[in-house]
XYZ file of N, CA and C in Angstrom:
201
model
N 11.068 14.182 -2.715
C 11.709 12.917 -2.408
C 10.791 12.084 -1.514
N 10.674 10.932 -1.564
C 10.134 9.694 -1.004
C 11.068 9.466 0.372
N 9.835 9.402 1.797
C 10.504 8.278 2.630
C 9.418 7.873 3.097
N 9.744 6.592 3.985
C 8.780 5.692 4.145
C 7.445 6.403 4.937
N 7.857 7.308 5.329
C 6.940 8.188 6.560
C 5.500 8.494 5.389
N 5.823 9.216 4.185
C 5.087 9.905 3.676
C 4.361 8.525 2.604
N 5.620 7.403 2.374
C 4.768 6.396 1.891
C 3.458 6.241 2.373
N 4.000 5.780 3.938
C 3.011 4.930 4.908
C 1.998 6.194 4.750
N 1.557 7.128 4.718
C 0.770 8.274 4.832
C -0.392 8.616 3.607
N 0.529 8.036 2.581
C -0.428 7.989 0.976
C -0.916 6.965 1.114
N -0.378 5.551 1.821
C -1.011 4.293 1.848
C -2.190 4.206 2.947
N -2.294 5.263 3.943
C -3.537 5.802 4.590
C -4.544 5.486 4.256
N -4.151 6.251 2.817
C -5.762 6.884 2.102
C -6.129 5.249 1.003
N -5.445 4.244 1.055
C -5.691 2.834 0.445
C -7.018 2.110 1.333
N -7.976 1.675 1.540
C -9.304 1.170 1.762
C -9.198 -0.159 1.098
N -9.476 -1.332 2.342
C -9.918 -2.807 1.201
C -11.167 -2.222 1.478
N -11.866 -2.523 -0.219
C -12.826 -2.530 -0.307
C -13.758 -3.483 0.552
N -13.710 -4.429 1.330
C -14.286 -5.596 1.876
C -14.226 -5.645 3.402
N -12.760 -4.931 3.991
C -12.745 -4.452 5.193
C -13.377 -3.167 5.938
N -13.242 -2.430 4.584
C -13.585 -0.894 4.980
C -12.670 0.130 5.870
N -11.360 -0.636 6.045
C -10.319 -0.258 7.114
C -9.184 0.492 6.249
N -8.032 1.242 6.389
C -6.657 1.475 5.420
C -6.149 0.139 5.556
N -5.144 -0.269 4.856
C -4.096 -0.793 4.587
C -3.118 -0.914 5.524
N -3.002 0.000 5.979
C -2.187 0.256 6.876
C -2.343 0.074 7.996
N -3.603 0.360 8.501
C -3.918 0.042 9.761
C -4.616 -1.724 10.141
N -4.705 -2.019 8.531
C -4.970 -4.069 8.737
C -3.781 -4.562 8.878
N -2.671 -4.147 8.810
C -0.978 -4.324 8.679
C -1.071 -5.131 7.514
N -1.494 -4.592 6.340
C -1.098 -5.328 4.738
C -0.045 -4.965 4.454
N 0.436 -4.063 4.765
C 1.684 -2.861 4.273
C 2.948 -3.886 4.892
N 4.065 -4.238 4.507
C 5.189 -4.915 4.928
C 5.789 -4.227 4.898
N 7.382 -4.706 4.443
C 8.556 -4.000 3.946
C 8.355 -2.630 2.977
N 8.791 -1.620 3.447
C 8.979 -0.859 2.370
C 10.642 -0.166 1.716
N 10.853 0.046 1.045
C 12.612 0.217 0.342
C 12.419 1.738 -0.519
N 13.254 2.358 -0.761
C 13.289 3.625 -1.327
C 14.586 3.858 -1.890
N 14.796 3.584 -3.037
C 15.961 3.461 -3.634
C 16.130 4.579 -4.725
N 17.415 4.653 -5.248
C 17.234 5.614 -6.615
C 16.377 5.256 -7.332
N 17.040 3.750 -7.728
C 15.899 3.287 -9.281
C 14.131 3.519 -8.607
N 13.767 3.596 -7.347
C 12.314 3.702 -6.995
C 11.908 2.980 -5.866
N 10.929 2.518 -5.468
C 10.517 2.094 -4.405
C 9.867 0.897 -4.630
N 9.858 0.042 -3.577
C 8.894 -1.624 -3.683
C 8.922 -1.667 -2.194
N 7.293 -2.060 -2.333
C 6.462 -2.335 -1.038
C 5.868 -3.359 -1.210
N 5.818 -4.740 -0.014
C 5.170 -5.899 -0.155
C 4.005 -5.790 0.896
N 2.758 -6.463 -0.026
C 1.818 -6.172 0.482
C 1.277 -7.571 1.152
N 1.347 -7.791 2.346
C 1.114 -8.779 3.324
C -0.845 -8.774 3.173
N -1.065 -9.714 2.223
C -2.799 -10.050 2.372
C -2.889 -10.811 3.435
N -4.102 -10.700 4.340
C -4.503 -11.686 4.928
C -4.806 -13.080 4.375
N -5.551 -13.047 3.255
C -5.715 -14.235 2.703
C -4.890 -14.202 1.157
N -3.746 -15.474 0.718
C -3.655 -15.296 -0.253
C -4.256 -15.009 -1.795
N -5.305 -15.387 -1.691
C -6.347 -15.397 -2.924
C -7.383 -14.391 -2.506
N -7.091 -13.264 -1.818
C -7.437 -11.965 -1.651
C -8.233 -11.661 -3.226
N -9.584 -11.556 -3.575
C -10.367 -11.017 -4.609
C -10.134 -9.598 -4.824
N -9.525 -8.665 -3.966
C -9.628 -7.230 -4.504
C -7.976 -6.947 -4.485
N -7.097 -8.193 -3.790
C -5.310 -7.803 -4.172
C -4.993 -6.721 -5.429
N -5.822 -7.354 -6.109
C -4.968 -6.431 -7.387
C -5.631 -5.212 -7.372
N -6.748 -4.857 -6.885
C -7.079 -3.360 -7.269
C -6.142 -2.285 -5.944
N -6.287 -3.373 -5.000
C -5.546 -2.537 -3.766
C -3.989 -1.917 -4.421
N -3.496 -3.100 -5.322
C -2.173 -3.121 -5.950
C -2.106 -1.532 -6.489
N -2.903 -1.703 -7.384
C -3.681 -0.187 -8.689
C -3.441 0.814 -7.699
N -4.263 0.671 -6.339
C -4.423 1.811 -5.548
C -3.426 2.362 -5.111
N -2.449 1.418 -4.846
C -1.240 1.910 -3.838
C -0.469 2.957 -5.126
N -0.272 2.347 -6.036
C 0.521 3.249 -6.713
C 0.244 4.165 -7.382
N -1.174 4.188 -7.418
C -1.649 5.733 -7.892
C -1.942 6.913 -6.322
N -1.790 5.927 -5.029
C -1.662 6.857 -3.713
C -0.588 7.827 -4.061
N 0.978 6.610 -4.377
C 1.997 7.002 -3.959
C 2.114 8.041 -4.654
N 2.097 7.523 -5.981
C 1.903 9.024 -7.365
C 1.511 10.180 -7.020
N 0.443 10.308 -6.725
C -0.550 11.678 -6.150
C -0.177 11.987 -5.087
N 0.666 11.549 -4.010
C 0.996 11.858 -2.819
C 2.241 13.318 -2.582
């Protein structure tokens, strides 16, 4: 089972490629929810037109997967 603890913990191991920092620790990571139907996490970019948003996107949910 999923809670936010072990979210925030797979989202650790997430790297912007451009910062070199987690995710987590740039505070990209927002809200997170854990529901039956599944989970949704909003990802607070620093800049909206963020060039690597979408791979970070890819990343998070193959963290959470493997986590």
């Amino acid at each position: 089972m999923y809670t936010k603890e072990n979210i925030l913990n797979a989202l650790r191991m997430v790297s912007h490629p451009e910062k070199g920092s987690d995710i987590v620790k740039l505070g990209m990571v927002g809200e997170i929810n854990v529901t039956a139907e599944g989970i949704t996490l909003v990802l607070v970019p620093e800049k909206s037109n963020d060039p690597f948003l979408s791979s970070i996107k890819s990343s998070c949910v193959r963290a959470v997967k493997e986590h």
